[in-house]
PDB file of C-alpha atoms and ligand atoms in Angstrom:
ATOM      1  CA  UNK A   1    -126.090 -50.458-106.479  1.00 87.00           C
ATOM      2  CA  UNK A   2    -123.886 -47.816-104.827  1.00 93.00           C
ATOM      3  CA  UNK A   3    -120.435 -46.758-106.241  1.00 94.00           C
ATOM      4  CA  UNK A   4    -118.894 -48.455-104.289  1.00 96.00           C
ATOM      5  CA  UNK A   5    -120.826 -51.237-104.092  1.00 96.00           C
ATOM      6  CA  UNK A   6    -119.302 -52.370-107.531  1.00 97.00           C
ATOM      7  CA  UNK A   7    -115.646 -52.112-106.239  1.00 97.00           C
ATOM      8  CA  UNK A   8    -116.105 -54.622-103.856  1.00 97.00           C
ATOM      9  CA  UNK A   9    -118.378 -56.984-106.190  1.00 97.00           C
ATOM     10  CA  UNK A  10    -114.694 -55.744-109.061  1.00 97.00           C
ATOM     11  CA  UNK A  11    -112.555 -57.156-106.478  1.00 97.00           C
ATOM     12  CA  UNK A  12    -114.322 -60.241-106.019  1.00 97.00           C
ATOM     13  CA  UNK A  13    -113.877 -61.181-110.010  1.00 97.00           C
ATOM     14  CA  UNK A  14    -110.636 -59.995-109.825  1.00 96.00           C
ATOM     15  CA  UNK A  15    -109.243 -62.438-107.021  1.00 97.00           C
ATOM     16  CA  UNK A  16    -111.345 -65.354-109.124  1.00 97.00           C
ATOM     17  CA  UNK A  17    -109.335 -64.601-111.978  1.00 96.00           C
ATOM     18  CA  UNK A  18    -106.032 -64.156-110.985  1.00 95.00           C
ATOM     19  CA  UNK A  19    -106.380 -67.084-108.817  1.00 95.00           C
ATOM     20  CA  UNK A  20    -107.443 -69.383-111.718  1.00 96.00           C
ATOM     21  CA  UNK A  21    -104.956 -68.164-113.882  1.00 95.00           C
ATOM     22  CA  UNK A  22    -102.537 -68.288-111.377  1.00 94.00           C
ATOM     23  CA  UNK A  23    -103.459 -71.248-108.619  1.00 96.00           C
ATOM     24  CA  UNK A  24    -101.592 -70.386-105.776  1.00 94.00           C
ATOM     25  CA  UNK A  25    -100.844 -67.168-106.158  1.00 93.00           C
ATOM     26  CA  UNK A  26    -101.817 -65.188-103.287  1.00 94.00           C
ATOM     27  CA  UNK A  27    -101.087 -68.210-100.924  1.00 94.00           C
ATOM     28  CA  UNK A  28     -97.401 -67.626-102.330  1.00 91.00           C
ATOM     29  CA  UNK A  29     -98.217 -63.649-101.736  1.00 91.00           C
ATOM     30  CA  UNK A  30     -99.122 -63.915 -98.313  1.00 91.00           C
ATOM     31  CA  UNK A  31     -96.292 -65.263 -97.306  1.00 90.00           C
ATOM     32  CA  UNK A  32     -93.854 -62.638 -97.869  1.00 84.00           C
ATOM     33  CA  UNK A  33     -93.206 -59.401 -99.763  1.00 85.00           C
ATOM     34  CA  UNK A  34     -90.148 -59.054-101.335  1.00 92.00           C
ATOM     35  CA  UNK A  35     -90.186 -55.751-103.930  1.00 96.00           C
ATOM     36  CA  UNK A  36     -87.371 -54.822-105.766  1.00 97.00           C
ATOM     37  CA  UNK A  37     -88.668 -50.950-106.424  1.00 98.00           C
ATOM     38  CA  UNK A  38     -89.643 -48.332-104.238  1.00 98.00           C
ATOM     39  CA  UNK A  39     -92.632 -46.036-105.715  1.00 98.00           C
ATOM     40  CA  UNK A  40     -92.488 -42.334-104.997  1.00 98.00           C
ATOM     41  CA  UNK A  41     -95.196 -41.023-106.783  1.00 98.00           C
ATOM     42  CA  UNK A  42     -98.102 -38.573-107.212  1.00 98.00           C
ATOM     43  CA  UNK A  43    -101.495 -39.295-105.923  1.00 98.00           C
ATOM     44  CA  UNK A  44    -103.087 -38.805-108.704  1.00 96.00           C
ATOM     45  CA  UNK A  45    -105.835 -40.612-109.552  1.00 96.00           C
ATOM     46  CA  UNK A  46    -104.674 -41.043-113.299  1.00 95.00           C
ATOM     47  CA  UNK A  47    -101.339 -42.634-112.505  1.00 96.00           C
ATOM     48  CA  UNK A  48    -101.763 -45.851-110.713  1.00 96.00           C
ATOM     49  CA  UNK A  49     -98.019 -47.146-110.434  1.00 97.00           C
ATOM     50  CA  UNK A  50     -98.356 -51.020-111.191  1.00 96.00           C
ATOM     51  CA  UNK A  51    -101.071 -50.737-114.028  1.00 96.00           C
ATOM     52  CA  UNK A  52     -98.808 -48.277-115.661  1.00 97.00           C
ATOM     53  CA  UNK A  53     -95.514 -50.504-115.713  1.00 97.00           C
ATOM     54  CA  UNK A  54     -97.905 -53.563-116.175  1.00 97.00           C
ATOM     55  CA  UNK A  55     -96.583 -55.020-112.786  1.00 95.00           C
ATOM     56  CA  UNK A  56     -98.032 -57.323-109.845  1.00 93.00           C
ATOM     57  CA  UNK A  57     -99.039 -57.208-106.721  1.00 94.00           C
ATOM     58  CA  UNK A  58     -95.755 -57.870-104.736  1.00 94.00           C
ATOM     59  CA  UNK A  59     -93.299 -56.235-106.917  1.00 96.00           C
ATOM     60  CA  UNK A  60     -93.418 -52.834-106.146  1.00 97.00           C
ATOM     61  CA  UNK A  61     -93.586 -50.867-102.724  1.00 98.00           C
ATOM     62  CA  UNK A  62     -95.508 -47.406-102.971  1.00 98.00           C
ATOM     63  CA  UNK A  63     -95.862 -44.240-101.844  1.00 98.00           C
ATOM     64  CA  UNK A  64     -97.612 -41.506-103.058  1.00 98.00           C
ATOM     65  CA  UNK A  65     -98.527 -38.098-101.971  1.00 98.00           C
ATOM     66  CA  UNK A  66     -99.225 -34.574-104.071  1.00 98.00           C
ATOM     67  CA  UNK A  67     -96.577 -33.823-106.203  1.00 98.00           C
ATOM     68  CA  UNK A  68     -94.789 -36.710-105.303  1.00 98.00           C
ATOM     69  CA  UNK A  69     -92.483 -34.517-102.736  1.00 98.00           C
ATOM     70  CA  UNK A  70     -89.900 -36.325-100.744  1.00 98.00           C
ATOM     71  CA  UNK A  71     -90.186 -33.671 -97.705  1.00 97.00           C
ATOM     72  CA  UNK A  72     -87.021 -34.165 -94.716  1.00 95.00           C
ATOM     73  CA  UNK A  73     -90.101 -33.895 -91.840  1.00 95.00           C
ATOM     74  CA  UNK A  74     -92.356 -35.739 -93.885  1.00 97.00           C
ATOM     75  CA  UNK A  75     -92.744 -39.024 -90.962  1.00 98.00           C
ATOM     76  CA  UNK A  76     -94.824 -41.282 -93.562  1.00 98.00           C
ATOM     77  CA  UNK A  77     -92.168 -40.636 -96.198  1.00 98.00           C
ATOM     78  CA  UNK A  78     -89.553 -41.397 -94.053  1.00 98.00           C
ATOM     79  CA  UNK A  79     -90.948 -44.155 -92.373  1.00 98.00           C
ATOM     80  CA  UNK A  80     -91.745 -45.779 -95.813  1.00 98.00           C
ATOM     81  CA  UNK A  81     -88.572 -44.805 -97.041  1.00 98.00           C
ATOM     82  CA  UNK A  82     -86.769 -46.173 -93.963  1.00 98.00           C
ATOM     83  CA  UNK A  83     -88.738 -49.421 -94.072  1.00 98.00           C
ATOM     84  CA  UNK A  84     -87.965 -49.917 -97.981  1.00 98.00           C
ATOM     85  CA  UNK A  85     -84.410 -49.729 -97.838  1.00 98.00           C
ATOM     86  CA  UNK A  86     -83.264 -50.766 -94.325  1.00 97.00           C
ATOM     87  CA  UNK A  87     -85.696 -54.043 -94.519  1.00 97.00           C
ATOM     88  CA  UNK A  88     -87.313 -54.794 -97.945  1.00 97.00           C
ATOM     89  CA  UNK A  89     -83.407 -53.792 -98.932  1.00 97.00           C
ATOM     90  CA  UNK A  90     -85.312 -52.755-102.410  1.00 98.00           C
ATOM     91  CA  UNK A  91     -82.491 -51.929-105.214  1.00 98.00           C
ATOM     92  CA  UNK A  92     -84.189 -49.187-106.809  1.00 98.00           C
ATOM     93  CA  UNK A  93     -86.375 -46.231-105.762  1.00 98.00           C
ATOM     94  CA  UNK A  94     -88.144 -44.523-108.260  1.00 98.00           C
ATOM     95  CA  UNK A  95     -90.007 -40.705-108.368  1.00 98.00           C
ATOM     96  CA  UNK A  96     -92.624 -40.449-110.793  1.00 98.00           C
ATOM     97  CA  UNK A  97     -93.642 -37.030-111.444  1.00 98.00           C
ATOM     98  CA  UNK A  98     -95.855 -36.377-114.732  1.00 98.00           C
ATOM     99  CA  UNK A  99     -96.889 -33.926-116.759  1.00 98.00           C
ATOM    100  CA  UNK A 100    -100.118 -31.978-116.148  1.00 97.00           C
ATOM    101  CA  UNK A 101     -99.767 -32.583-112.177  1.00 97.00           C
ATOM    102  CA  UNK A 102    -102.357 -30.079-110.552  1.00 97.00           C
ATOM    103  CA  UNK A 103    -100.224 -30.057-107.256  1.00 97.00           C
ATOM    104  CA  UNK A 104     -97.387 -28.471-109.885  1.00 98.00           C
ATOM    105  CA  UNK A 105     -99.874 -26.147-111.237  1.00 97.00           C
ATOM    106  CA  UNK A 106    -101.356 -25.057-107.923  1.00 97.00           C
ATOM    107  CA  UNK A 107     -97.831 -24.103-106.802  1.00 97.00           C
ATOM    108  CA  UNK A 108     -97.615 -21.790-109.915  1.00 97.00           C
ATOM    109  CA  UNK A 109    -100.777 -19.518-108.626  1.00 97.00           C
ATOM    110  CA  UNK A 110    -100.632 -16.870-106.548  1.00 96.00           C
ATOM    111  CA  UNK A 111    -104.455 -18.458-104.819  1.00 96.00           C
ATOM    112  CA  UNK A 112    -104.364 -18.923-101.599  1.00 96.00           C
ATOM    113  CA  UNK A 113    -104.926 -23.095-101.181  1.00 94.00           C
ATOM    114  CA  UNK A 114    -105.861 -22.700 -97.177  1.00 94.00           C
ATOM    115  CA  UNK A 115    -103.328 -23.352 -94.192  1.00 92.00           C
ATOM    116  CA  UNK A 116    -102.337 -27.358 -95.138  1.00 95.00           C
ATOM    117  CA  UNK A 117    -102.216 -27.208 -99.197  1.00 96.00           C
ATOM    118  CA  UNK A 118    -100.167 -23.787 -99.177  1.00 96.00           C
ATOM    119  CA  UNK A 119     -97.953 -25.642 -96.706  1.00 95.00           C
ATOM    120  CA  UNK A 120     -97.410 -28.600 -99.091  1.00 96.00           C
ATOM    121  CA  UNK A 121     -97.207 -26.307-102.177  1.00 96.00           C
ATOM    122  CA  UNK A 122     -94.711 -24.148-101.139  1.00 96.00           C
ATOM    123  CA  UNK A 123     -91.611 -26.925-101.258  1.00 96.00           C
ATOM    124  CA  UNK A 124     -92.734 -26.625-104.712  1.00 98.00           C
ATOM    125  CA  UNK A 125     -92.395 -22.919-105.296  1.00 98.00           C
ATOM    126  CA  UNK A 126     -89.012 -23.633-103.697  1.00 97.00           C
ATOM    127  CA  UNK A 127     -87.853 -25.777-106.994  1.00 98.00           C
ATOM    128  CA  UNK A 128     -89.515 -22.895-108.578  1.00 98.00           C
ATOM    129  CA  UNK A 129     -87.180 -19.733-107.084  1.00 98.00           C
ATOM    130  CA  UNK A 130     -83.971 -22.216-107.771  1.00 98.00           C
ATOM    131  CA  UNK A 131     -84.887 -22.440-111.527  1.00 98.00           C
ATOM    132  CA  UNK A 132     -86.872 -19.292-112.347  1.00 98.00           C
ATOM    133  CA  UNK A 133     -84.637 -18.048-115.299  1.00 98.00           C
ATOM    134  CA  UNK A 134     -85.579 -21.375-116.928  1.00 98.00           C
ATOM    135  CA  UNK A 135     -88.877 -21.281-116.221  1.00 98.00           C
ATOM    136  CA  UNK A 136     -89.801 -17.650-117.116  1.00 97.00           C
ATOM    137  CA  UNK A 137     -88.112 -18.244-121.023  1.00 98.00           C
ATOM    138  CA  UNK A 138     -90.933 -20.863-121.140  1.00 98.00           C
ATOM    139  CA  UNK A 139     -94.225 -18.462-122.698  1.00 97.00           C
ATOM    140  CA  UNK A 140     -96.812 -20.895-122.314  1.00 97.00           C
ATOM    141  CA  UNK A 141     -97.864 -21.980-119.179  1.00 96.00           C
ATOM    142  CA  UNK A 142     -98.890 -25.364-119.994  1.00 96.00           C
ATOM    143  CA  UNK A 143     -95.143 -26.151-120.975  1.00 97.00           C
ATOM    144  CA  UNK A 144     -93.438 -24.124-117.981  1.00 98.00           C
ATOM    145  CA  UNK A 145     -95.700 -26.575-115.572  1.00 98.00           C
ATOM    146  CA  UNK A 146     -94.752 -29.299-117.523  1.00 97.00           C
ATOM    147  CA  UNK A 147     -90.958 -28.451-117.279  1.00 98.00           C
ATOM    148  CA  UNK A 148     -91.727 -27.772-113.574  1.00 98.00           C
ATOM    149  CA  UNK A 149     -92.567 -31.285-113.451  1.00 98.00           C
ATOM    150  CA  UNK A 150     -89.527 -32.661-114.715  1.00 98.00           C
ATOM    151  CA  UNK A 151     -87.457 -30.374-112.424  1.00 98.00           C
ATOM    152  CA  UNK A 152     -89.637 -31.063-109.174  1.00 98.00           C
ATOM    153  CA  UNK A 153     -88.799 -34.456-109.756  1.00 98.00           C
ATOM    154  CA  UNK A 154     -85.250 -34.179-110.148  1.00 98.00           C
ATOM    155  CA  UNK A 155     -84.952 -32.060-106.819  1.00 98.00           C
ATOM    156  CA  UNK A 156     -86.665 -35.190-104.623  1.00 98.00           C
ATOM    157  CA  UNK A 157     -84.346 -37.683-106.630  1.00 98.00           C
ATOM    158  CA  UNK A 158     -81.108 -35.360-104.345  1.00 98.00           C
ATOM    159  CA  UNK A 159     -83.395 -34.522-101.650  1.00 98.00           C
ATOM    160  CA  UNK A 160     -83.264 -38.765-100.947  1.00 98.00           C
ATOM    161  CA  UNK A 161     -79.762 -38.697-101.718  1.00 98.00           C
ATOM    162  CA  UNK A 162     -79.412 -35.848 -98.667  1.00 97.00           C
ATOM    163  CA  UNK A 163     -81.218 -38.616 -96.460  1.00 97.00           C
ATOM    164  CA  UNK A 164     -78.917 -40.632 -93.832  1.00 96.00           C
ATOM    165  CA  UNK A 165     -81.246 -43.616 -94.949  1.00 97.00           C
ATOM    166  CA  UNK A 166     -79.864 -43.427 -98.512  1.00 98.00           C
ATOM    167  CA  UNK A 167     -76.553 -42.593 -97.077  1.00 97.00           C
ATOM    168  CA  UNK A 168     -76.121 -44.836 -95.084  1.00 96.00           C
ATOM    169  CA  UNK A 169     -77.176 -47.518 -97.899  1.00 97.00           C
ATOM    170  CA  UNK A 170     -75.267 -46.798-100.190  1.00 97.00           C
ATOM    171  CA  UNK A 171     -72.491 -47.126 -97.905  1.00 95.00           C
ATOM    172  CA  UNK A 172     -73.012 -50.629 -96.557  1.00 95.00           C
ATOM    173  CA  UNK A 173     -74.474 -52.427 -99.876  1.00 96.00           C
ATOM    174  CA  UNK A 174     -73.960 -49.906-102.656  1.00 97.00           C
ATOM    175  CA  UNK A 175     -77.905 -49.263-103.456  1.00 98.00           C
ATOM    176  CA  UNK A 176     -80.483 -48.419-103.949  1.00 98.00           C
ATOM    177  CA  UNK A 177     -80.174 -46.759-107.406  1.00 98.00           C
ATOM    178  CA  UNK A 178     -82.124 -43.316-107.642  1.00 98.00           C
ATOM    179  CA  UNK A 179     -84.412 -42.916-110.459  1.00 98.00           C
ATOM    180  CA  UNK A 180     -86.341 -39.781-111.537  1.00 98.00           C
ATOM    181  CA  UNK A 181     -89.431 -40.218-114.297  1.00 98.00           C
ATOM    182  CA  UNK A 182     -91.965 -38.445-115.397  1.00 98.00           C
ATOM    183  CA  UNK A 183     -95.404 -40.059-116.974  1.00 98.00           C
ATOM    184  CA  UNK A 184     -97.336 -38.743-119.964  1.00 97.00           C
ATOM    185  CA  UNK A 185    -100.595 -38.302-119.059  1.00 96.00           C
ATOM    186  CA  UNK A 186    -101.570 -37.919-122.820  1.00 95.00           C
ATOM    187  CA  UNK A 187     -99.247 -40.855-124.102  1.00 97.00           C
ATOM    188  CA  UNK A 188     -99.040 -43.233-121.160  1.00 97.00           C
ATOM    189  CA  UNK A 189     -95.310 -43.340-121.563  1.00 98.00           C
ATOM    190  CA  UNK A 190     -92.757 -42.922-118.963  1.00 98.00           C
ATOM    191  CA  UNK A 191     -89.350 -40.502-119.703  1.00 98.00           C
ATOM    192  CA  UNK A 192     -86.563 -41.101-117.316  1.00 98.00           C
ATOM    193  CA  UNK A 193     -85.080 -37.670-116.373  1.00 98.00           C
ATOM    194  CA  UNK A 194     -82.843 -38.171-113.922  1.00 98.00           C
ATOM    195  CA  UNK A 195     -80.878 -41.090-112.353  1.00 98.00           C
ATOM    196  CA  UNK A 196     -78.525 -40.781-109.087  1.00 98.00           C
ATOM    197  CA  UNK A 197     -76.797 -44.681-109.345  1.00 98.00           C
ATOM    198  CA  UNK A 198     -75.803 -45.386-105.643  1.00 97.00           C
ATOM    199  CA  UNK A 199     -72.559 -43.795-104.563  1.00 95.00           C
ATOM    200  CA  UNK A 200     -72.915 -40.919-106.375  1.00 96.00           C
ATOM    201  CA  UNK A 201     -71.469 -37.452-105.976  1.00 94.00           C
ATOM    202  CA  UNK A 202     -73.595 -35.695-102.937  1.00 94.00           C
ATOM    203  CA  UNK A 203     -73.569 -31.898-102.512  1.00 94.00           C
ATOM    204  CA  UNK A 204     -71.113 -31.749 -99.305  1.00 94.00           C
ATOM    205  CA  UNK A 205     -73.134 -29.582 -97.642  1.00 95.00           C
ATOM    206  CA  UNK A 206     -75.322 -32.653 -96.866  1.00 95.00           C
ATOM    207  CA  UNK A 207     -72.927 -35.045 -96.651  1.00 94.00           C
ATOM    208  CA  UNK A 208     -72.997 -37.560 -93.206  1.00 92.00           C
ATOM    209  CA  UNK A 209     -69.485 -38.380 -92.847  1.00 87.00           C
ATOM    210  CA  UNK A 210     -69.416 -40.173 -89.530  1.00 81.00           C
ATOM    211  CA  UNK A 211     -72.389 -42.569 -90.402  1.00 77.00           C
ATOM    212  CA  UNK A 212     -72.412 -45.523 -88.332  1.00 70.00           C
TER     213      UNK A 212
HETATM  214 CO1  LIG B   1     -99.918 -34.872-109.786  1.00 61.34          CO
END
Protein backbone atom coordinates (compact mmCIF):
# COMPACT_ATOMS: atom_id res chain seq x y z
CA UNK A 1 0.00 0.00 0.00
CA UNK A 2 1.28 3.49 -0.85
CA UNK A 3 1.57 6.34 1.76
CA UNK A 4 -0.98 7.67 0.89
CA UNK A 5 -2.98 5.01 0.22
CA UNK A 6 -3.55 4.64 4.09
CA UNK A 7 -4.79 8.30 4.47
CA UNK A 8 -7.58 7.77 2.45
CA UNK A 9 -8.40 4.09 3.85
CA UNK A 10 -7.62 6.69 7.85
CA UNK A 11 -10.27 8.86 6.63
CA UNK A 12 -12.67 6.32 5.84
CA UNK A 13 -12.57 4.91 9.72
CA UNK A 14 -12.54 8.19 10.80
CA UNK A 15 -15.96 9.41 9.19
CA UNK A 16 -17.40 5.74 10.52
CA UNK A 17 -16.55 6.73 13.85
CA UNK A 18 -17.43 10.06 14.32
CA UNK A 19 -20.59 9.38 12.59
CA UNK A 20 -21.57 6.55 15.01
CA UNK A 21 -20.63 8.38 17.87
CA UNK A 22 -22.17 11.27 16.68
CA UNK A 23 -25.33 10.30 14.18
CA UNK A 24 -25.90 13.23 12.33
CA UNK A 25 -23.09 14.99 12.60
CA UNK A 26 -21.77 15.96 9.37
CA UNK A 27 -25.39 16.23 7.94
CA UNK A 28 -25.61 19.09 10.71
CA UNK A 29 -21.90 20.17 9.34
CA UNK A 30 -22.79 20.51 5.92
CA UNK A 31 -25.17 22.74 6.40
CA UNK A 32 -23.37 25.64 7.63
CA UNK A 33 -20.10 26.79 9.21
CA UNK A 34 -20.30 28.96 11.89
CA UNK A 35 -16.57 29.31 13.79
CA UNK A 36 -16.09 31.41 16.53
CA UNK A 37 -11.98 31.60 16.08
CA UNK A 38 -9.89 32.57 13.39
CA UNK A 39 -6.47 30.41 13.15
CA UNK A 40 -3.34 32.24 12.11
CA UNK A 41 -0.82 29.82 12.39
CA UNK A 42 2.42 28.16 11.22
CA UNK A 43 2.46 25.46 8.70
CA UNK A 44 4.15 23.31 10.45
CA UNK A 45 3.58 19.97 10.25
CA UNK A 46 3.85 19.46 14.15
CA UNK A 47 1.16 21.95 15.07
CA UNK A 48 -2.13 20.96 13.67
CA UNK A 49 -4.54 23.73 15.19
CA UNK A 50 -7.76 21.66 16.20
CA UNK A 51 -5.90 18.46 17.53
CA UNK A 52 -3.91 20.77 19.67
CA UNK A 53 -6.94 22.67 21.40
CA UNK A 54 -8.86 19.28 21.16
CA UNK A 55 -11.52 21.03 18.87
CA UNK A 56 -13.98 19.94 15.90
CA UNK A 57 -14.41 20.23 12.66
CA UNK A 58 -16.57 23.46 12.38
CA UNK A 59 -15.24 25.42 15.18
CA UNK A 60 -12.31 26.92 14.03
CA UNK A 61 -11.40 28.76 10.65
CA UNK A 62 -7.58 28.40 9.62
CA UNK A 63 -4.90 29.74 8.08
CA UNK A 64 -1.53 28.90 8.08
CA UNK A 65 1.56 29.85 6.29
CA UNK A 66 5.56 29.89 7.44
CA UNK A 67 6.01 31.68 10.40
CA UNK A 68 2.58 32.38 10.71
CA UNK A 69 3.17 36.11 9.14
CA UNK A 70 0.19 38.30 8.69
CA UNK A 71 1.87 40.17 5.52
CA UNK A 72 -0.37 43.72 4.26
CA UNK A 73 0.04 42.23 0.33
CA UNK A 74 -0.39 38.87 1.42
CA UNK A 75 -4.06 38.29 -0.96
CA UNK A 76 -4.77 34.72 0.75
CA UNK A 77 -4.28 36.29 4.17
CA UNK A 78 -6.37 38.97 3.47
CA UNK A 79 -8.91 37.30 1.70
CA UNK A 80 -9.21 34.77 4.64
CA UNK A 81 -8.96 37.41 6.98
CA UNK A 82 -11.60 39.49 5.17
CA UNK A 83 -13.93 36.51 4.82
CA UNK A 84 -13.55 35.59 8.71
CA UNK A 85 -14.52 38.73 10.08
CA UNK A 86 -16.77 40.54 7.56
CA UNK A 87 -18.96 37.12 7.09
CA UNK A 88 -18.21 34.24 9.55
CA UNK A 89 -18.23 37.60 11.99
CA UNK A 90 -15.75 35.16 14.15
CA UNK A 91 -15.10 36.89 17.77
CA UNK A 92 -11.65 35.96 18.14
CA UNK A 93 -8.56 35.63 15.90
CA UNK A 94 -5.78 33.91 17.17
CA UNK A 95 -1.70 33.79 16.00
CA UNK A 96 0.00 30.81 17.01
CA UNK A 97 3.61 31.06 16.74
CA UNK A 98 5.78 28.27 18.65
CA UNK A 99 8.89 27.64 19.72
CA UNK A 100 11.49 25.88 17.55
CA UNK A 101 9.75 27.34 14.22
CA UNK A 102 12.38 26.70 11.35
CA UNK A 103 10.85 29.69 9.31
CA UNK A 104 12.14 31.79 12.69
CA UNK A 105 15.39 30.11 12.55
CA UNK A 106 15.94 30.45 8.81
CA UNK A 107 15.42 34.22 9.20
CA UNK A 108 18.31 34.21 11.80
CA UNK A 109 21.00 32.87 9.01
CA UNK A 110 22.81 34.77 6.89
CA UNK A 111 22.06 31.51 3.90
CA UNK A 112 20.73 32.54 1.11
CA UNK A 113 16.99 30.58 1.00
CA UNK A 114 16.55 31.36 -3.03
CA UNK A 115 14.36 34.31 -4.53
CA UNK A 116 10.66 33.24 -2.77
CA UNK A 117 11.87 31.97 0.90
CA UNK A 118 14.35 35.06 1.34
CA UNK A 119 11.30 37.08 0.31
CA UNK A 120 9.09 35.54 3.04
CA UNK A 121 11.96 35.52 5.60
CA UNK A 122 12.87 38.85 5.48
CA UNK A 123 9.42 40.35 7.26
CA UNK A 124 10.98 38.29 9.83
CA UNK A 125 14.41 39.83 10.05
CA UNK A 126 12.29 42.99 10.16
CA UNK A 127 10.87 41.96 13.87
CA UNK A 128 14.44 41.12 14.22
CA UNK A 129 16.20 44.87 13.50
CA UNK A 130 13.14 46.38 15.79
CA UNK A 131 14.24 44.19 18.79
CA UNK A 132 17.94 43.45 18.28
CA UNK A 133 19.19 44.79 21.73
CA UNK A 134 16.89 42.10 23.19
CA UNK A 135 17.80 39.59 21.13
CA UNK A 136 21.64 39.91 21.09
CA UNK A 137 21.64 39.73 25.39
CA UNK A 138 20.15 36.27 24.60
CA UNK A 139 23.78 33.87 24.29
CA UNK A 140 22.25 30.85 23.13
CA UNK A 141 20.73 30.64 20.00
CA UNK A 142 18.19 28.15 20.71
CA UNK A 143 16.58 30.68 23.29
CA UNK A 144 17.09 33.98 21.10
CA UNK A 145 14.90 31.95 18.27
CA UNK A 146 12.65 31.00 20.75
CA UNK A 147 12.19 34.64 22.06
CA UNK A 148 12.04 35.56 18.33
CA UNK A 149 9.06 33.51 18.29
CA UNK A 150 7.22 35.11 20.90
CA UNK A 151 8.04 38.57 19.46
CA UNK A 152 7.20 37.60 15.70
CA UNK A 153 4.00 36.78 16.99
CA UNK A 154 3.27 39.76 18.83
CA UNK A 155 4.21 42.02 15.72
CA UNK A 156 1.28 40.12 13.41
CA UNK A 157 -1.16 40.40 16.50
CA UNK A 158 -0.66 44.87 15.57
CA UNK A 159 0.07 44.21 12.07
CA UNK A 160 -4.03 42.90 12.01
CA UNK A 161 -4.83 45.63 14.20
CA UNK A 162 -3.17 48.13 11.27
CA UNK A 163 -5.74 46.29 8.86
CA UNK A 164 -9.00 48.38 7.74
CA UNK A 165 -10.70 44.84 8.11
CA UNK A 166 -9.99 44.82 11.87
CA UNK A 167 -10.63 48.47 11.90
CA UNK A 168 -13.35 48.66 10.58
CA UNK A 169 -14.71 45.72 12.97
CA UNK A 170 -14.02 46.81 15.75
CA UNK A 171 -15.79 49.85 14.94
CA UNK A 172 -19.19 48.51 13.94
CA UNK A 173 -19.48 45.39 16.50
CA UNK A 174 -16.58 45.83 18.90
CA UNK A 175 -14.56 42.45 17.85
CA UNK A 176 -12.87 40.42 17.08
CA UNK A 177 -10.51 40.10 20.10
CA UNK A 178 -6.70 39.72 19.05
CA UNK A 179 -4.87 36.93 20.54
CA UNK A 180 -1.12 36.14 20.29
CA UNK A 181 0.18 32.37 21.49
CA UNK A 182 2.88 30.53 21.17
CA UNK A 183 2.89 26.42 21.30
CA UNK A 184 5.50 24.24 22.98
CA UNK A 185 6.66 21.96 20.72
CA UNK A 186 8.34 19.95 23.62
CA UNK A 187 5.29 20.32 26.12
CA UNK A 188 2.26 20.60 23.87
CA UNK A 189 1.12 23.59 25.85
CA UNK A 190 0.01 26.84 24.57
CA UNK A 191 1.37 30.42 26.40
CA UNK A 192 -0.68 33.39 25.53
CA UNK A 193 1.73 36.33 24.90
CA UNK A 194 -0.08 38.90 23.73
CA UNK A 195 -3.77 39.98 23.53
CA UNK A 196 -5.11 43.26 21.58
CA UNK A 197 -9.12 43.10 23.03
CA UNK A 198 -11.08 44.98 20.23
CA UNK A 199 -10.92 48.74 20.46
CA UNK A 200 -7.70 48.92 21.58
CA UNK A 201 -5.09 51.65 21.42
CA UNK A 202 -3.66 51.61 17.57
CA UNK A 203 -0.32 53.28 16.74
CA UNK A 204 -1.82 56.55 14.91
CA UNK A 205 0.33 56.28 12.29
CA UNK A 206 -2.01 53.49 11.03
CA UNK A 207 -4.99 54.66 12.16
CA UNK A 208 -8.20 54.83 9.35
CA UNK A 209 -10.12 57.62 10.64
CA UNK A 210 -12.68 58.15 7.92
CA UNK A 211 -13.71 54.38 7.72
CA UNK A 212 -16.96 53.93 6.22
CO1 LIG B 1 7.06 27.16 12.29
Amino acid sequence: MQSYEKLLLENKAWAAEKESNNPGFFKELAKLQTPEFLWIGCSDSRVPANEITNTQPGEIFVHRNIANMVIHTDMNLLSVLDYAVNYLKVKHIIVCGHYGCGGIKAAMTNNDHKAILNMWLRSIKDVYRHNRDELEQIENIDKRADRLSELNVMEQVVRLSQTTIVQNAWLKRNEPHLHGWIYGLKDGLIKPVMELKAGSEIDPLYRYEDIK
